[in-house]
mmCIF file of C-alpha atoms and ligand atoms in Angstrom:
data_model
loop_
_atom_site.group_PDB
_atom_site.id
_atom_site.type_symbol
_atom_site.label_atom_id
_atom_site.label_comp_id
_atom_site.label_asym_id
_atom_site.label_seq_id
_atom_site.Cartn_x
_atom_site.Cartn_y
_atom_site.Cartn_z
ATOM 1 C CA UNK Y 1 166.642 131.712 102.614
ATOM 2 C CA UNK Y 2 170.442 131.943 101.047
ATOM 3 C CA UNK Y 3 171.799 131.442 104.771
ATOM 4 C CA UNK Y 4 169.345 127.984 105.551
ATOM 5 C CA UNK Y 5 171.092 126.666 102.562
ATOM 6 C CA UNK Y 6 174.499 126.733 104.163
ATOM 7 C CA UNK Y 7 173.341 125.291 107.473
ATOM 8 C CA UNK Y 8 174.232 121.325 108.141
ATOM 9 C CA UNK Y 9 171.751 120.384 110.755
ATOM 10 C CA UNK Y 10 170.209 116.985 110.427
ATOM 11 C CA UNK Y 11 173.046 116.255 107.776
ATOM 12 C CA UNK Y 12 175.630 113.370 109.002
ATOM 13 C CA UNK Y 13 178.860 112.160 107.872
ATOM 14 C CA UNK Y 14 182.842 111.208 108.625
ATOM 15 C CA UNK Y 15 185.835 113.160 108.413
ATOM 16 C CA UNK Y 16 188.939 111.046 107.808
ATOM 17 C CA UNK Y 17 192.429 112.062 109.288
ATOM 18 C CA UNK Y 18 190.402 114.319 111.921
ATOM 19 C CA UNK Y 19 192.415 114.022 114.681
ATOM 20 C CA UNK Y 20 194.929 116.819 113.669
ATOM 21 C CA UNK Y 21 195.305 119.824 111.175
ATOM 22 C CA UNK Y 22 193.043 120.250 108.443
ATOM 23 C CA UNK Y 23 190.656 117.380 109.171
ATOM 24 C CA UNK Y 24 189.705 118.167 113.007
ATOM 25 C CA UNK Y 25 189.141 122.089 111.021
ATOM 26 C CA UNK Y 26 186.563 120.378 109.087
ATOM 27 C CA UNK Y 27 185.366 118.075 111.679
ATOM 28 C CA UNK Y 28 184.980 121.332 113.872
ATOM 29 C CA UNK Y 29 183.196 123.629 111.186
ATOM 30 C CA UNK Y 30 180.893 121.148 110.220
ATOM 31 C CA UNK Y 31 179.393 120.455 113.959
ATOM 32 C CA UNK Y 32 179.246 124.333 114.476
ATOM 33 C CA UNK Y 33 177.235 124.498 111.470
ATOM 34 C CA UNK Y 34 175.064 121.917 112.884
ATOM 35 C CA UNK Y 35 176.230 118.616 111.292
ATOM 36 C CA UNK Y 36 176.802 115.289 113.542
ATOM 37 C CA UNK Y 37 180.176 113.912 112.628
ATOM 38 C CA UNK Y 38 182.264 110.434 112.802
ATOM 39 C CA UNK Y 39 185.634 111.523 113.447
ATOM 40 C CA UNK Y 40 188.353 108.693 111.972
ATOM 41 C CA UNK Y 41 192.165 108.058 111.834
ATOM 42 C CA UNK Y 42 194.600 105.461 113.080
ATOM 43 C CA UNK Y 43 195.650 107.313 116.569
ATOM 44 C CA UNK Y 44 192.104 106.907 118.866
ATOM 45 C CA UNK Y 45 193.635 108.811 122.060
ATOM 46 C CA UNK Y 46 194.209 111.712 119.601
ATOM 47 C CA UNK Y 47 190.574 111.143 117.914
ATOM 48 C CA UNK Y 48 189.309 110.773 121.513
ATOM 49 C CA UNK Y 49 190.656 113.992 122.463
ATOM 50 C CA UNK Y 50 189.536 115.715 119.504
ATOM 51 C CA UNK Y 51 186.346 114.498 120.243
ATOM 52 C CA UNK Y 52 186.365 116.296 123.578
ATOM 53 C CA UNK Y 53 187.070 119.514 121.948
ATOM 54 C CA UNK Y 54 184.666 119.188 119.476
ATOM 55 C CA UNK Y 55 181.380 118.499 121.401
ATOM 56 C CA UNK Y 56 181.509 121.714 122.896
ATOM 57 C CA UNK Y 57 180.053 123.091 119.845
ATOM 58 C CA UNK Y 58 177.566 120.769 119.013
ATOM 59 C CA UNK Y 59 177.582 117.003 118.366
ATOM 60 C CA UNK Y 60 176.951 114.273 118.803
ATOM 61 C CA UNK Y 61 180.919 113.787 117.448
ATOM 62 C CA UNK Y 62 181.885 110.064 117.590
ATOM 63 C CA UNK Y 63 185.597 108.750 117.435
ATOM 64 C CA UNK Y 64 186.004 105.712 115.586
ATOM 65 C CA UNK Y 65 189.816 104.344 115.017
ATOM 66 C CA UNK Y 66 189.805 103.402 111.144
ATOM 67 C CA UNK Y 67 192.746 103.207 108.655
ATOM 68 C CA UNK Y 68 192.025 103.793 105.410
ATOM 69 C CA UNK Y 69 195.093 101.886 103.279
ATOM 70 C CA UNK Y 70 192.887 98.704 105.221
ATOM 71 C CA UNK Y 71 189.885 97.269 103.710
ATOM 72 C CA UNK Y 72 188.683 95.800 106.252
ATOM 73 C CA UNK Y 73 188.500 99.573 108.602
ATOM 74 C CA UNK Y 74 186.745 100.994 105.542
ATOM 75 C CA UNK Y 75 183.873 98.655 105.669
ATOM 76 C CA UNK Y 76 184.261 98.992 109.310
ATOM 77 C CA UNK Y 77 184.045 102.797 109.507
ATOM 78 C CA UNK Y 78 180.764 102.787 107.188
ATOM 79 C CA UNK Y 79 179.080 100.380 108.723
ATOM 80 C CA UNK Y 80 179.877 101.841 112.173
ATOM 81 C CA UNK Y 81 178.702 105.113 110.834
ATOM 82 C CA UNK Y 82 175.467 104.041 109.941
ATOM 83 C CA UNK Y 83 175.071 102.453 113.021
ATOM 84 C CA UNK Y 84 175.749 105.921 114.628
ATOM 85 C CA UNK Y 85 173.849 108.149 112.840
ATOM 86 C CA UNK Y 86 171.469 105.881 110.228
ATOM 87 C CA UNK Y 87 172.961 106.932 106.922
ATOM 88 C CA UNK Y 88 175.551 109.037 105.760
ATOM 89 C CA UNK Y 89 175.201 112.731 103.855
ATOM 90 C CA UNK Y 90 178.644 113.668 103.509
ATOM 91 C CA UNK Y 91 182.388 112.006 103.676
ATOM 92 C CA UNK Y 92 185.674 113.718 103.304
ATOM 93 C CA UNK Y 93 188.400 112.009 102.048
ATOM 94 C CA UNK Y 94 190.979 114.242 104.519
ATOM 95 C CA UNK Y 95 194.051 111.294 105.668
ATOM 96 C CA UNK Y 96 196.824 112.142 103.540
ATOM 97 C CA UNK Y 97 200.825 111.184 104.079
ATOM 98 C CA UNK Y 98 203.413 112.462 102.393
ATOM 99 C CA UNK Y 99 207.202 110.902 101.839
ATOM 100 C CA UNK Y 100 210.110 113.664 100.718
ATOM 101 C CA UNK Y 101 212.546 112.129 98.585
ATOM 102 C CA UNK Y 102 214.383 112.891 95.287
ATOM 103 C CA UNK Y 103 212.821 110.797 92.326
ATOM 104 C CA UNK Y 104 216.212 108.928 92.121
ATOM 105 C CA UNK Y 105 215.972 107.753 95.309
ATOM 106 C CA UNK Y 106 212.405 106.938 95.875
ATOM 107 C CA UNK Y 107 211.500 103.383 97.307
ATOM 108 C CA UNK Y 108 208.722 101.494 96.200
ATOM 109 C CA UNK Y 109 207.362 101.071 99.722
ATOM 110 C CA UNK Y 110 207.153 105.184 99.897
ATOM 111 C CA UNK Y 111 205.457 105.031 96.626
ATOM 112 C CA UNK Y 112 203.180 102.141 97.894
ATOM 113 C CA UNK Y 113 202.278 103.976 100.947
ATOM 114 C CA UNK Y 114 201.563 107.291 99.415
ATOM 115 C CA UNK Y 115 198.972 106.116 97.002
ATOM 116 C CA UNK Y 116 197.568 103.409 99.229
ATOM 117 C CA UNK Y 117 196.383 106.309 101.829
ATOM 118 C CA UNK Y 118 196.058 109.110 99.286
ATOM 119 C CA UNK Y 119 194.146 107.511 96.509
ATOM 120 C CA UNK Y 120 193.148 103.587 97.214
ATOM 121 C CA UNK Y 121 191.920 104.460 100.668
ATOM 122 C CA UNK Y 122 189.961 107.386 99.147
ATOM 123 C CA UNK Y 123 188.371 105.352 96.320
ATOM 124 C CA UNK Y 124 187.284 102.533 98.414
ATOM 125 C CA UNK Y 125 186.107 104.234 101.358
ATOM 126 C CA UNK Y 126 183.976 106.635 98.721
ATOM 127 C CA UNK Y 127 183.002 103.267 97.091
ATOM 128 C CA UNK Y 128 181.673 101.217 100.046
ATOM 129 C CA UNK Y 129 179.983 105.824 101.658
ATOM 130 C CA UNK Y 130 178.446 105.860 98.343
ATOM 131 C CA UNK Y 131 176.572 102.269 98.862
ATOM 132 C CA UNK Y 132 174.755 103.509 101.235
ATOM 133 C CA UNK Y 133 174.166 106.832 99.884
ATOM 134 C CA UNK Y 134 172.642 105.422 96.448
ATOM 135 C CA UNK Y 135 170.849 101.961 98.772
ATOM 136 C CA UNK Y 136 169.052 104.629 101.192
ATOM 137 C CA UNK Y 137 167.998 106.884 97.472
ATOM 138 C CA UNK Y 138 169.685 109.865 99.292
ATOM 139 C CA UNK Y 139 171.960 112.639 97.815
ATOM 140 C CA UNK Y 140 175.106 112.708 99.470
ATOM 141 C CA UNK Y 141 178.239 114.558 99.045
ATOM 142 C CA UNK Y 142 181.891 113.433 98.816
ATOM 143 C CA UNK Y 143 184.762 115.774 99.520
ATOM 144 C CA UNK Y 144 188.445 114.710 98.669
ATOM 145 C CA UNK Y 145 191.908 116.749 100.394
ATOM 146 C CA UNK Y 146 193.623 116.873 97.124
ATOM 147 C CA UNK Y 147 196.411 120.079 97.141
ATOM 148 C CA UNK Y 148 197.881 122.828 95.000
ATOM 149 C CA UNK Y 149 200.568 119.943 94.287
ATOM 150 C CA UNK Y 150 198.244 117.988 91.714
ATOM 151 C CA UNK Y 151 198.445 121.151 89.423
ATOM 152 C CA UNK Y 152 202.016 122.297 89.734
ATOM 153 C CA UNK Y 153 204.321 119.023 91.697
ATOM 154 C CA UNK Y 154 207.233 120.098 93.942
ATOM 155 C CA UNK Y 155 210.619 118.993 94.607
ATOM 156 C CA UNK Y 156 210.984 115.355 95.678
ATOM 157 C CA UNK Y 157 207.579 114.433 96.154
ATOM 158 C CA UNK Y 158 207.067 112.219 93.404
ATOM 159 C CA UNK Y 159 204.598 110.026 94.773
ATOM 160 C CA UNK Y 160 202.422 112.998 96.745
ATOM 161 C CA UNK Y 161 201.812 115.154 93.572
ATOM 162 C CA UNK Y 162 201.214 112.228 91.528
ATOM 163 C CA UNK Y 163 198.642 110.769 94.099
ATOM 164 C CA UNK Y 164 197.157 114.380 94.568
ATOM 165 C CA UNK Y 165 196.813 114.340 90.494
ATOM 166 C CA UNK Y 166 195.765 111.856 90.173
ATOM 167 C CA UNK Y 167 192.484 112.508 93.241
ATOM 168 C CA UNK Y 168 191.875 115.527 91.273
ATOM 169 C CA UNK Y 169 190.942 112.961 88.035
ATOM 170 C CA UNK Y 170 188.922 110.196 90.826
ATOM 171 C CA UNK Y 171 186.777 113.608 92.094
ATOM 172 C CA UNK Y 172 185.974 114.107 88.258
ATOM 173 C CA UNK Y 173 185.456 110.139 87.919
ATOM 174 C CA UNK Y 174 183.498 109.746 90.837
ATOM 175 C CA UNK Y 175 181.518 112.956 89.772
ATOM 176 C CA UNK Y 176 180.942 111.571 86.607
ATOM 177 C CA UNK Y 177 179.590 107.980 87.760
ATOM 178 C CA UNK Y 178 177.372 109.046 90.655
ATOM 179 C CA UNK Y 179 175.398 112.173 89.598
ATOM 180 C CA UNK Y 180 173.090 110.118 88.707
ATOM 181 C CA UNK Y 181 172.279 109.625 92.541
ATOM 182 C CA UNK Y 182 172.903 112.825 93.556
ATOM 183 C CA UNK Y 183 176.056 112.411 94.543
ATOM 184 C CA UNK Y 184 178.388 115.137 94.451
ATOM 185 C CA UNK Y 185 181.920 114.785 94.405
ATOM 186 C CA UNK Y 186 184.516 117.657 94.871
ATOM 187 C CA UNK Y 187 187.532 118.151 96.204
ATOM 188 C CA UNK Y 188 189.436 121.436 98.502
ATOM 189 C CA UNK Y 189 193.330 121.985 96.969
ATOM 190 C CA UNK Y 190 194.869 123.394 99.771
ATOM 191 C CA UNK Y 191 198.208 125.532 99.328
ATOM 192 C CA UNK Y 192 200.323 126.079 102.026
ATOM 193 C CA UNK Y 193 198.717 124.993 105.935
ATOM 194 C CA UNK Y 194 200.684 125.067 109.024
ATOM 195 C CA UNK Y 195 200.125 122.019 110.729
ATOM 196 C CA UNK Y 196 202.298 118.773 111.638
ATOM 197 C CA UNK Y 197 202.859 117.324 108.244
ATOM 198 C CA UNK Y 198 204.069 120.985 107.007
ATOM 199 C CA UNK Y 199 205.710 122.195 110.425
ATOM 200 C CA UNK Y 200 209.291 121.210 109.836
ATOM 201 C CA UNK Y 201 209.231 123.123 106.327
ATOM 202 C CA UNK Y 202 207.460 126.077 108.449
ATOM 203 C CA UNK Y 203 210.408 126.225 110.908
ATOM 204 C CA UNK Y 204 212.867 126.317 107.984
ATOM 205 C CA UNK Y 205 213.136 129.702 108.374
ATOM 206 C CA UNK Y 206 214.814 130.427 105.075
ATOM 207 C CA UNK Y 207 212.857 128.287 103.395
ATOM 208 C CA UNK Y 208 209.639 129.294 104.705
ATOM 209 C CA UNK Y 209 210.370 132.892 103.889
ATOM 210 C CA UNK Y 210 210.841 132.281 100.489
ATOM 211 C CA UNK Y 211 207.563 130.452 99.986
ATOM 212 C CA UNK Y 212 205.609 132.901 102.042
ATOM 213 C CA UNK Y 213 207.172 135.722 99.514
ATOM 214 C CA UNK Y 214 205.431 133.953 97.185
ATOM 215 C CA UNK Y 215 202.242 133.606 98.362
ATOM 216 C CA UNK Y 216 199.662 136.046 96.923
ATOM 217 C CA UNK Y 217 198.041 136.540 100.707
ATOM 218 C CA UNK Y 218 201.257 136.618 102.401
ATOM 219 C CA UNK Y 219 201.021 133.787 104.863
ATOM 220 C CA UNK Y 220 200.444 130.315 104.979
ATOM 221 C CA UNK Y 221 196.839 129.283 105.627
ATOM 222 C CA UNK Y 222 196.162 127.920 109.160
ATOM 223 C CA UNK Y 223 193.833 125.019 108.992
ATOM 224 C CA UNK Y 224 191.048 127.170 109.881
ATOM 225 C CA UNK Y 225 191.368 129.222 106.594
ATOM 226 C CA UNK Y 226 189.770 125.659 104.911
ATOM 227 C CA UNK Y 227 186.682 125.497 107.053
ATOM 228 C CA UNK Y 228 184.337 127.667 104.697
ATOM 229 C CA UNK Y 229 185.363 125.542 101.491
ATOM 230 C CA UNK Y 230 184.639 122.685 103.911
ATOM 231 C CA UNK Y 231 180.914 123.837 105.322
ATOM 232 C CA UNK Y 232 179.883 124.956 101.438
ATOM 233 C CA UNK Y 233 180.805 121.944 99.767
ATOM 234 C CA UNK Y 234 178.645 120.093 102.270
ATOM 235 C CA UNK Y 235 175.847 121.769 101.982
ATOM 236 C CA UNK Y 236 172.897 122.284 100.093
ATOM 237 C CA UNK Y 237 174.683 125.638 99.239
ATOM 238 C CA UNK Y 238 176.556 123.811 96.831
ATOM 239 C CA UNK Y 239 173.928 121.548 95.483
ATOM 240 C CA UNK Y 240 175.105 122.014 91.251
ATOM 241 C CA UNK Y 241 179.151 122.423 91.802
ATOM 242 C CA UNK Y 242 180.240 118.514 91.147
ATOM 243 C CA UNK Y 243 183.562 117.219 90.035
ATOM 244 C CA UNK Y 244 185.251 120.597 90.796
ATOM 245 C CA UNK Y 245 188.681 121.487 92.762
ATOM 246 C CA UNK Y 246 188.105 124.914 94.873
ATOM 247 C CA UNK Y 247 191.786 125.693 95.525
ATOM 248 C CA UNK Y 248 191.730 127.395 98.624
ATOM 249 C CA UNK Y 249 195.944 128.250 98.412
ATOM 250 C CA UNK Y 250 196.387 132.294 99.363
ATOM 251 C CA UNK Y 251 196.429 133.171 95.818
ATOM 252 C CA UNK Y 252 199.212 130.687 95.026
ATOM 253 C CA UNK Y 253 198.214 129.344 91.276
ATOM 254 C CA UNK Y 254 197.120 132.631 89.865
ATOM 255 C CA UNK Y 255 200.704 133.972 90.414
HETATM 256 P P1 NAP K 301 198.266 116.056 109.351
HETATM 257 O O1 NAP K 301 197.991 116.866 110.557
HETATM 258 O O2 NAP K 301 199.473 115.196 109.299
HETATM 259 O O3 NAP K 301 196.964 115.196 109.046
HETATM 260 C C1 NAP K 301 196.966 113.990 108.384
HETATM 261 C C2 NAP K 301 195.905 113.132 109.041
HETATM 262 O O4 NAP K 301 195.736 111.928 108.289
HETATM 263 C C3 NAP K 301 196.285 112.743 110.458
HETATM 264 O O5 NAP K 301 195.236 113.111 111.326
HETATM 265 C C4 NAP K 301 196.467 111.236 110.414
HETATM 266 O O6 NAP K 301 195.961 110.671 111.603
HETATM 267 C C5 NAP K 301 195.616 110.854 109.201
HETATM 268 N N1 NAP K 301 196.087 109.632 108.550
HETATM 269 C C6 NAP K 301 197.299 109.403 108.017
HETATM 270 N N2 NAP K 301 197.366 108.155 107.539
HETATM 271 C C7 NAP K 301 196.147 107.598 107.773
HETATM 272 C C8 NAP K 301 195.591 106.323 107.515
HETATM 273 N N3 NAP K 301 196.304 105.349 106.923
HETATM 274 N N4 NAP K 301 194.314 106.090 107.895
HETATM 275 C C9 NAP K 301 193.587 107.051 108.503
HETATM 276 N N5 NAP K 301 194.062 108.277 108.778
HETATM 277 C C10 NAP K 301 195.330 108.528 108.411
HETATM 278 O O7 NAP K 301 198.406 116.997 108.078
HETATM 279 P P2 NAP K 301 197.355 117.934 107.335
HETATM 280 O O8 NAP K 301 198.181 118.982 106.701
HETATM 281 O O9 NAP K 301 196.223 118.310 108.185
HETATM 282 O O10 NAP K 301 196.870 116.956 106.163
HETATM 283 C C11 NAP K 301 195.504 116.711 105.895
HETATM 284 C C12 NAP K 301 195.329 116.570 104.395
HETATM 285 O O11 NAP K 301 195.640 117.821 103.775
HETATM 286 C C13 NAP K 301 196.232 115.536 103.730
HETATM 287 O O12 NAP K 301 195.510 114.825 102.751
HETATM 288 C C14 NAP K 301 197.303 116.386 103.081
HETATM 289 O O13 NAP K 301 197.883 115.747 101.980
HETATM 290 C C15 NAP K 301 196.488 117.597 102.669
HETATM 291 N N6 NAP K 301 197.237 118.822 102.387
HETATM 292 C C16 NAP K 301 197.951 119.449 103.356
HETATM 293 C C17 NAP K 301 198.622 120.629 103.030
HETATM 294 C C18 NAP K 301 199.413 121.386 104.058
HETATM 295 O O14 NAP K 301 200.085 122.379 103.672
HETATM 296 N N7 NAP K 301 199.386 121.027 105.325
HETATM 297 C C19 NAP K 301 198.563 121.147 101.744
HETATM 298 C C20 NAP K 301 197.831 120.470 100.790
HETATM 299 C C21 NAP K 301 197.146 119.313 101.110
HETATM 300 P P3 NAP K 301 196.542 109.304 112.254
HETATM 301 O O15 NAP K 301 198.024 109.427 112.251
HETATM 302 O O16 NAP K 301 195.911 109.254 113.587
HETATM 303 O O17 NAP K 301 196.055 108.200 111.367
#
């Protein structure tokens, strides 16, 4: 039945940057729709208390402190993960940063930064999730945070949009390389979300109005408007959609 298809229990897997905004959305979707789920970031009193507020709709939901521009945490995390659970089904790639400044006066250590969350971490932590995936002969799916950025770029975020690009291109990669093992790899573009890395913009009034004006929907997304994308992509619902960007933005590119 259509509905079984969309259900994730028995499935298990880690959500990266889940301690705030979009990725404790996912984390939270994906145990109400049954899924057991390794909850990872840098902050562990946030992840811990995300945790808390997670279990009450299912579990088990296990915080593990892991940053992803490290090597070492993304061996860590896996391993940790498999410990937890006994293999892995699903991963998203959620931790993102971003760094505002004018192309002029952008710093390689912003630039660094950007792409060694955004796009290294994501590659390597895929790398060492898939591992397991193809050594345990089990399908698996892989879910990047890439952004309505990697089509269109903004105003002084040169390093963001080109990391976000340049995701879009490792989902297709990654796609490419592991279908051969069943593993899917797709990515959500998100447009505009309220939540702490977009907040400041949001209380820019003037600013914010103008964006919102331009928004197809009429409002910015609240994480919660990504949870669907989120539950489909990790399930069997989606078992033939691989390499793929589902913009979830309000409308935002089709204006
Ligand atoms: P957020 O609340 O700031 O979430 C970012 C998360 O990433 C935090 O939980 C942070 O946790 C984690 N993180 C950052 N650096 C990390 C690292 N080195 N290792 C592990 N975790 C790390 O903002 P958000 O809007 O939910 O962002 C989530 C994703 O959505 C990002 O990839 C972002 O680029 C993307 N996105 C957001 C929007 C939007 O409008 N909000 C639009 C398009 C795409 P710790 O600080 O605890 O590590």
């Amino acid at each position: 039945m259509i509905l079984e298809k969309f259900s994730l229990k028995g499935k298990s897997g880690i959500v990266t940057g889940a301690g705030s905004g979009i990725g404790k959305s996912f984390a939270t979707s994906l145990v109400q729709a049954g899924a057991e789920v390794v909850i990872a970031g840098r902050n562990i009193g946030r992840l811990e208390a995300t945790a808390r507020e997670i279990r009450q709709f299912g579990g088990p939901v296990v915080p593990i402190q892991a940053d992803v521009a490290k090597m070492e945490d993304i061996q860590n995390l896996v391993d940790r993960t498999v410990e937890e659970f006994g293999k892995i089904d699903f991963l998203f790639n959620n931790a993102g940063i971003i760094r505002r400044n004018p192309c002029e006066d952008f710093t390689e250590k912003d630039w660094d930064d950007v792409f060694t969350v955004n796009l290294k971490g994501a590659f390597f932590l895929s790398q060492a999730a898939a591992r397991v995936m193809i050594s345990q002969k089990r399908k698996g799916k892989i879910i990047n945070t890439s952004s309505r950025i990697a089509l269109q770029s903004g105003k002084a975020l040169p390093a963001y949009g080109a990391s976000k690009a340049g995701l879009t291109q490792l989902t297709k990669s990654m796609a490419n390389d592991w279908a051969q093992y069943n593993i899917l790899v797709n990515a959500i573009g998100p447009g505009y979300v309220r939540t702490e890395m977009t907040e400041p913009l949001y209380q820019d009034k003037e600013w914010s109005a103008e964006m919102t004006s331009r928004i197809p929907l009429g409002r910015w997304a609240d994480p919660e408007d990504l949870a669907g994308a989120a539950v489909f992509l990790a399930s069997d619902a989606s078992d033939y959609i691989t390499g793929q960007t589902i913009f979830v933005d309000g409308g935002w590119l089709s204006m």
